Amino acid sequence: MGMGLRNGFLLILSCVVTLSLSVWGRPATFLEDFRITWSDSHIRQIDGGRAIQLVLDQNSGCGFASKRQYLFGRVSMKIKLIPGDSAGTVTAFYMNSDTDAVRDELDFEFLGNRTGQPYTVQTNIYAHGKGDREQRVNLWFDPAADFHTYSIMWNHHQIVFYIDEVPIRVYKNNEARNIPYPKLQPMGVYSTLWEADDWATRGGLEKIDWTKAPFLAYYKDFDIEGCPVPGPVNCATNSRNWWEGTAYQALNAMEAKRYRWVRMNHMIYDYCTDKSRYPVTPPECMSII
């Protein structure tokens, strides 16, 4: 995941992240479960560590990650994105195995927009080092007007990206068809805010309007429920974990209906149908739900 800053530009990008982390039901402050990974001078704790502020300027961006990694479970957060003209900015929430050659990664990337245009969310999945599985959806609401919940559900059967309980992306475990599926490497939880006007908005045609800075986004109710690593040895293989239950092994009828609605009405790009990149349809695309 790139996060380059452009020389000579100035942007102050700040957000407030309110933490309501529950791993095994335990609330946490920022320093209990997170670490700063990028420019500690640009991350400020608020309200006793229950919130933090991130700042991006011409000197540095910033980011943070969970101190522990997790193998299966659900992560979610409520986000209120940058209002107005946010073209060229990217707000990212993702899981990553922090390995190079055989990286596993599950991405939400919120791509800034010109005022009046819809926000786009890009998802991507890396499994066993293979990525390039981008899908893009135009959001059907104004994500800057209020908080919305963004979640990643990951179990032995499927990976589902949700927005307010509406599934926008499903990646099934099709190992029986020799399709890679992330299940061996634990992943950390990350968040970054950065400038990417070379590609983020209309493929880089729309540049950041620096007169609109500072750009503000807000997070709260950050939550992880999963198997921490290191942690109980048999946790990840325990079929009694709630996220491994029958109800989470496939979309239910209402979720499937909502998923089809998103794909029919709001999806603007799907690598599965991009014949210029994939003349032969990737095998995982043969099973949508």
CSV table of C-alpha atoms in Angstrom, one decimal:
chain,number,residue,atom,x,y,z
A,1,MET,CA,0.0,0.0,0.0
A,2,GLY,CA,1.6,3.2,-1.1
A,3,MET,CA,1.6,6.3,1.0
A,4,GLY,CA,3.9,8.8,-0.7
A,5,LEU,CA,4.0,12.5,0.0
A,6,ARG,CA,4.5,14.9,-3.0
A,7,ASN,CA,7.5,17.2,-2.7
A,8,GLY,CA,6.7,20.9,-2.3
A,9,PHE,CA,3.1,20.3,-1.3
A,10,LEU,CA,1.4,21.2,2.0
A,11,LEU,CA,-1.5,19.4,3.4
A,12,ILE,CA,-2.7,19.1,7.0
A,13,LEU,CA,-5.0,16.1,7.3
A,14,SER,CA,-6.3,15.5,10.8
A,15,CYS,CA,-8.8,13.1,12.3
A,16,VAL,CA,-10.0,12.0,15.6
A,17,VAL,CA,-10.1,8.3,16.4
A,18,THR,CA,-12.3,7.3,19.4
A,19,LEU,CA,-11.3,3.8,20.6
A,20,SER,CA,-13.8,1.4,21.9
A,21,LEU,CA,-11.7,-1.7,21.4
A,22,SER,CA,-13.1,-5.0,22.8
A,23,VAL,CA,-10.8,-8.0,22.5
A,24,TRP,CA,-12.5,-10.7,24.7
A,25,GLY,CA,-14.8,-7.9,25.9
A,26,ARG,CA,-12.0,-5.7,27.3
A,27,PRO,CA,-12.1,-1.9,26.6
A,28,ALA,CA,-8.7,-0.4,25.9
A,29,THR,CA,-6.9,2.9,25.6
A,30,PHE,CA,-4.8,3.6,22.6
A,31,LEU,CA,-1.4,2.7,24.1
A,32,GLU,CA,-2.7,-0.5,25.6
A,33,ASP,CA,-3.4,-2.1,22.2
A,34,PHE,CA,-1.9,0.2,19.5
A,35,ARG,CA,1.5,1.5,18.5
A,36,ILE,CA,2.5,4.4,16.4
A,37,THR,CA,4.1,3.2,13.1
A,38,TRP,CA,4.6,6.5,11.4
A,39,SER,CA,5.7,9.9,12.9
A,40,ASP,CA,4.8,9.9,16.6
A,41,SER,CA,5.0,13.7,16.5
A,42,HIS,CA,1.9,13.7,14.3
A,43,ILE,CA,-0.3,11.6,16.6
A,44,ARG,CA,-1.9,13.1,19.7
A,45,GLN,CA,-3.9,11.3,22.3
A,46,ILE,CA,-7.1,12.9,23.4
A,47,ASP,CA,-9.5,12.2,26.3
A,48,GLY,CA,-7.2,10.0,28.3
A,49,GLY,CA,-6.2,7.9,25.3
A,50,ARG,CA,-9.8,7.1,24.3
A,51,ALA,CA,-9.2,9.2,21.2
A,52,ILE,CA,-6.3,10.2,19.1
A,53,GLN,CA,-5.6,12.9,16.5
A,54,LEU,CA,-3.6,12.3,13.3
A,55,VAL,CA,-1.9,15.1,11.4
A,56,LEU,CA,-0.5,15.0,7.8
A,57,ASP,CA,1.6,17.9,6.7
A,58,GLN,CA,4.5,18.6,4.3
A,59,ASN,CA,7.0,17.1,6.7
A,60,SER,CA,5.3,13.7,7.4
A,61,GLY,CA,2.2,11.7,7.4
A,62,CYS,CA,1.3,9.3,10.2
A,63,GLY,CA,-0.3,6.0,11.0
A,64,PHE,CA,-0.8,3.4,13.7
A,65,ALA,CA,-1.3,-0.3,14.0
A,66,SER,CA,-2.5,-2.8,16.6
A,67,LYS,CA,0.3,-4.2,18.8
A,68,ARG,CA,-1.0,-7.7,18.2
A,69,GLN,CA,-2.0,-9.6,15.1
A,70,TYR,CA,-5.2,-11.6,14.8
A,71,LEU,CA,-6.1,-14.8,13.0
A,72,PHE,CA,-9.8,-14.7,12.0
A,73,GLY,CA,-12.6,-12.6,13.5
A,74,ARG,CA,-14.2,-9.3,12.9
A,75,VAL,CA,-12.8,-5.7,12.9
A,76,SER,CA,-14.9,-2.6,12.6
A,77,MET,CA,-14.8,1.1,13.1
A,78,LYS,CA,-17.1,4.1,12.6
A,79,ILE,CA,-15.8,6.7,10.3
A,80,LYS,CA,-16.9,10.2,9.2
A,81,LEU,CA,-15.0,11.0,6.1
A,82,ILE,CA,-13.5,14.3,4.8
A,83,PRO,CA,-16.3,16.7,3.8
A,84,GLY,CA,-16.4,18.9,0.7
A,85,ASP,CA,-13.6,18.8,-1.8
A,86,SER,CA,-11.4,15.8,-0.7
A,87,ALA,CA,-10.0,14.9,-4.2
A,88,GLY,CA,-6.6,13.3,-4.0
A,89,THR,CA,-6.9,12.1,-0.4
A,90,VAL,CA,-7.1,8.5,0.8
A,91,THR,CA,-8.4,7.3,4.1
A,92,ALA,CA,-7.3,3.7,4.7
A,93,PHE,CA,-8.4,1.0,7.1
A,94,TYR,CA,-6.9,-2.4,6.5
A,95,MET,CA,-5.5,-5.7,7.8
A,96,ASN,CA,-2.0,-6.8,6.8
A,97,SER,CA,0.2,-9.8,7.6
A,98,ASP,CA,3.3,-7.5,7.5
A,99,THR,CA,5.2,-10.0,5.3
A,100,ASP,CA,6.8,-9.3,2.0
A,101,ALA,CA,6.9,-12.2,-0.5
A,102,VAL,CA,3.7,-13.9,0.7
A,103,ARG,CA,1.6,-10.9,2.0
A,104,ASP,CA,-2.0,-11.3,3.0
A,105,GLU,CA,-4.0,-8.1,3.1
A,106,LEU,CA,-7.6,-6.9,3.3
A,107,ASP,CA,-8.1,-3.3,2.3
A,108,PHE,CA,-10.7,-0.5,2.6
A,109,GLU,CA,-9.5,2.6,0.8
A,110,PHE,CA,-11.8,5.6,0.7
A,111,LEU,CA,-10.9,7.7,-2.3
A,112,GLY,CA,-11.5,11.5,-2.0
A,113,ASN,CA,-13.9,13.3,-4.4
A,114,ARG,CA,-14.6,16.6,-6.0
A,115,THR,CA,-17.4,18.5,-4.3
A,116,GLY,CA,-20.7,17.1,-5.4
A,117,GLN,CA,-19.4,13.9,-6.7
A,118,PRO,CA,-19.9,10.5,-4.9
A,119,TYR,CA,-17.3,9.1,-2.6
A,120,THR,CA,-15.7,5.9,-3.9
A,121,VAL,CA,-14.5,3.0,-1.7
A,122,GLN,CA,-11.9,0.6,-3.1
A,123,THR,CA,-11.5,-2.8,-1.7
A,124,ASN,CA,-8.6,-5.2,-2.4
A,125,ILE,CA,-7.5,-8.6,-1.2
A,126,TYR,CA,-4.1,-10.1,-1.1
A,127,ALA,CA,-3.8,-13.9,-0.6
A,128,HIS,CA,-0.5,-15.7,-0.4
A,129,GLY,CA,1.3,-12.7,-2.0
A,130,LYS,CA,-1.2,-12.3,-4.9
A,131,GLY,CA,-3.2,-9.0,-5.0
A,132,ASP,CA,-4.6,-6.9,-7.9
A,133,ARG,CA,-8.2,-7.8,-6.9
A,134,GLU,CA,-9.6,-4.3,-6.8
A,135,GLN,CA,-13.3,-3.5,-6.8
A,136,ARG,CA,-14.7,0.0,-6.5
A,137,VAL,CA,-18.1,1.1,-5.3
A,138,ASN,CA,-19.7,4.5,-5.3
A,139,LEU,CA,-21.2,5.1,-1.9
A,140,TRP,CA,-25.0,5.6,-1.9
A,141,PHE,CA,-24.9,8.1,1.0
A,142,ASP,CA,-22.8,11.1,2.1
A,143,PRO,CA,-20.1,9.5,4.2
A,144,ALA,CA,-19.0,12.9,5.4
A,145,ALA,CA,-22.4,13.9,6.9
A,146,ASP,CA,-22.4,11.3,9.7
A,147,PHE,CA,-20.6,8.2,11.0
A,148,HIS,CA,-21.0,4.9,9.3
A,149,THR,CA,-19.7,1.5,10.3
A,150,TYR,CA,-17.1,-0.3,8.2
A,151,SER,CA,-16.3,-3.9,9.0
A,152,ILE,CA,-14.2,-6.8,7.8
A,153,MET,CA,-15.4,-10.3,8.7
A,154,TRP,CA,-12.8,-13.0,8.2
A,155,ASN,CA,-13.3,-16.7,8.9
A,156,HIS,CA,-12.4,-20.1,7.4
A,157,HIS,CA,-15.3,-19.8,4.9
A,158,GLN,CA,-15.3,-16.3,3.6
A,159,ILE,CA,-14.2,-12.7,3.8
A,160,VAL,CA,-16.9,-10.1,3.8
A,161,PHE,CA,-16.6,-6.3,3.7
A,162,TYR,CA,-19.6,-4.6,5.2
A,163,ILE,CA,-20.8,-1.0,5.3
A,164,ASP,CA,-23.6,-0.5,7.9
A,165,GLU,CA,-24.3,-4.3,7.7
A,166,VAL,CA,-24.6,-4.1,3.9
A,167,PRO,CA,-22.1,-6.5,2.3
A,168,ILE,CA,-20.2,-4.8,-0.6
A,169,ARG,CA,-17.5,-7.5,-1.2
A,170,VAL,CA,-17.4,-11.2,-0.7
A,171,TYR,CA,-14.3,-13.5,-1.2
A,172,LYS,CA,-15.1,-17.1,-0.7
A,173,ASN,CA,-12.7,-19.8,0.4
A,174,ASN,CA,-12.2,-21.8,-2.7
A,175,GLU,CA,-9.0,-23.7,-1.8
A,176,ALA,CA,-10.6,-26.8,-3.2
A,177,ARG,CA,-10.2,-25.2,-6.6
A,178,ASN,CA,-6.6,-24.2,-5.8
A,179,ILE,CA,-7.5,-20.6,-5.3
A,180,PRO,CA,-5.4,-18.9,-2.5
A,181,TYR,CA,-7.2,-18.0,0.7
A,182,PRO,CA,-5.6,-16.2,3.7
A,183,LYS,CA,-5.8,-18.5,6.6
A,184,LEU,CA,-2.3,-19.2,7.8
A,185,GLN,CA,-0.9,-15.8,8.6
A,186,PRO,CA,-2.2,-13.5,11.3
A,187,MET,CA,-2.8,-9.9,10.4
A,188,GLY,CA,-2.5,-6.6,12.2
A,189,VAL,CA,-5.1,-3.8,12.0
A,190,TYR,CA,-3.9,-0.6,10.5
A,191,SER,CA,-5.1,2.9,9.7
A,192,THR,CA,-3.4,5.7,7.7
A,193,LEU,CA,-4.4,9.0,6.1
A,194,TRP,CA,-2.4,10.1,3.2
A,195,GLU,CA,-2.2,12.0,-0.1
A,196,ALA,CA,-2.3,10.1,-3.4
A,197,ASP,CA,-3.5,12.5,-6.0
A,198,ASP,CA,-1.5,10.7,-8.7
A,199,TRP,CA,-4.2,8.0,-8.7
A,200,ALA,CA,-6.9,8.3,-6.1
A,201,THR,CA,-9.5,10.5,-7.8
A,202,ARG,CA,-10.4,9.8,-11.5
A,203,GLY,CA,-7.2,8.0,-12.0
A,204,GLY,CA,-5.1,11.0,-10.9
A,205,LEU,CA,-6.9,13.5,-13.2
A,206,GLU,CA,-8.3,15.4,-10.2
A,207,LYS,CA,-5.6,16.9,-8.0
A,208,ILE,CA,-5.8,18.1,-4.4
A,209,ASP,CA,-7.0,21.6,-4.0
A,210,TRP,CA,-4.6,22.7,-1.3
A,211,THR,CA,-6.6,25.8,-0.6
A,212,LYS,CA,-9.2,23.5,1.0
A,213,ALA,CA,-6.8,22.2,3.7
A,214,PRO,CA,-7.0,21.2,6.4
A,215,PHE,CA,-9.0,18.1,5.5
A,216,LEU,CA,-10.8,16.5,8.5
A,217,ALA,CA,-12.0,12.9,9.1
A,218,TYR,CA,-13.2,11.2,12.2
A,219,TYR,CA,-13.2,7.7,13.6
A,220,LYS,CA,-14.8,6.2,16.7
A,221,ASP,CA,-15.9,2.8,18.1
A,222,PHE,CA,-12.9,0.9,16.9
A,223,ASP,CA,-13.5,-2.8,17.7
A,224,ILE,CA,-11.7,-6.0,17.3
A,225,GLU,CA,-13.1,-9.5,18.0
A,226,GLY,CA,-10.7,-12.3,17.0
A,227,CYS,CA,-7.9,-14.6,18.0
A,228,PRO,CA,-4.9,-12.6,19.1
A,229,VAL,CA,-1.4,-13.9,18.1
A,230,PRO,CA,0.4,-14.6,20.3
A,231,GLY,CA,-2.5,-16.0,22.3
A,232,PRO,CA,-4.4,-19.2,23.0
A,233,VAL,CA,-2.9,-21.9,20.8
A,234,ASN,CA,-6.2,-23.4,19.7
A,235,CYS,CA,-8.2,-20.3,19.3
A,236,ALA,CA,-8.0,-19.9,15.5
A,237,THR,CA,-9.1,-23.5,14.9
A,238,ASN,CA,-11.9,-23.4,17.5
A,239,SER,CA,-15.2,-24.0,15.6
A,240,ARG,CA,-17.1,-22.5,18.5
A,241,ASN,CA,-15.8,-19.0,17.9
A,242,TRP,CA,-18.9,-17.0,17.1
A,243,TRP,CA,-17.5,-15.8,13.7
A,244,GLU,CA,-17.1,-19.4,12.6
A,245,GLY,CA,-20.8,-20.2,13.3
A,246,THR,CA,-23.2,-21.3,10.6
A,247,ALA,CA,-24.8,-17.9,10.3
A,248,TYR,CA,-21.4,-16.4,9.1
A,249,GLN,CA,-20.3,-19.1,6.7
A,250,ALA,CA,-22.3,-17.6,3.9
A,251,LEU,CA,-24.5,-14.6,3.3
A,252,ASN,CA,-28.1,-15.0,4.5
A,253,ALA,CA,-31.0,-14.2,2.2
A,254,MET,CA,-31.3,-10.5,3.1
A,255,GLU,CA,-27.5,-10.0,2.9
A,256,ALA,CA,-27.4,-11.7,-0.5
A,257,LYS,CA,-30.2,-9.4,-1.7
A,258,ARG,CA,-28.4,-6.3,-0.5
A,259,TYR,CA,-25.1,-7.5,-2.0
A,260,ARG,CA,-26.7,-7.9,-5.4
A,261,TRP,CA,-28.3,-4.4,-5.1
A,262,VAL,CA,-24.8,-2.9,-4.4
A,263,ARG,CA,-23.2,-4.7,-7.4
A,264,MET,CA,-26.0,-3.8,-9.8
A,265,ASN,CA,-26.4,-0.2,-8.8
A,266,HIS,CA,-23.2,1.1,-7.2
A,267,MET,CA,-20.2,-0.9,-8.4
A,268,ILE,CA,-18.1,1.1,-10.9
A,269,TYR,CA,-15.1,-1.2,-11.3
A,270,ASP,CA,-14.5,-4.9,-10.9
A,271,TYR,CA,-11.3,-6.6,-11.8
A,272,CYS,CA,-13.3,-9.7,-12.6
A,273,THR,CA,-14.7,-8.0,-15.7
A,274,ASP,CA,-11.6,-6.1,-16.8
A,275,LYS,CA,-10.6,-7.9,-19.9
A,276,SER,CA,-7.7,-5.5,-20.6
A,277,ARG,CA,-6.1,-6.8,-17.4
A,278,TYR,CA,-7.5,-10.3,-17.3
A,279,PRO,CA,-8.4,-11.7,-20.8
A,280,VAL,CA,-9.1,-14.9,-18.9
A,281,THR,CA,-11.5,-14.4,-16.0
A,282,PRO,CA,-9.7,-15.1,-12.7
A,283,PRO,CA,-11.0,-18.4,-11.3
A,284,GLU,CA,-12.2,-16.8,-8.0
A,285,CYS,CA,-14.6,-14.6,-10.0
A,286,MET,CA,-16.6,-17.6,-11.1
A,287,SER,CA,-18.3,-17.7,-7.6
A,288,ILE,CA,-19.7,-14.4,-6.7
A,289,ILE,CA,-21.6,-15.4,-3.5
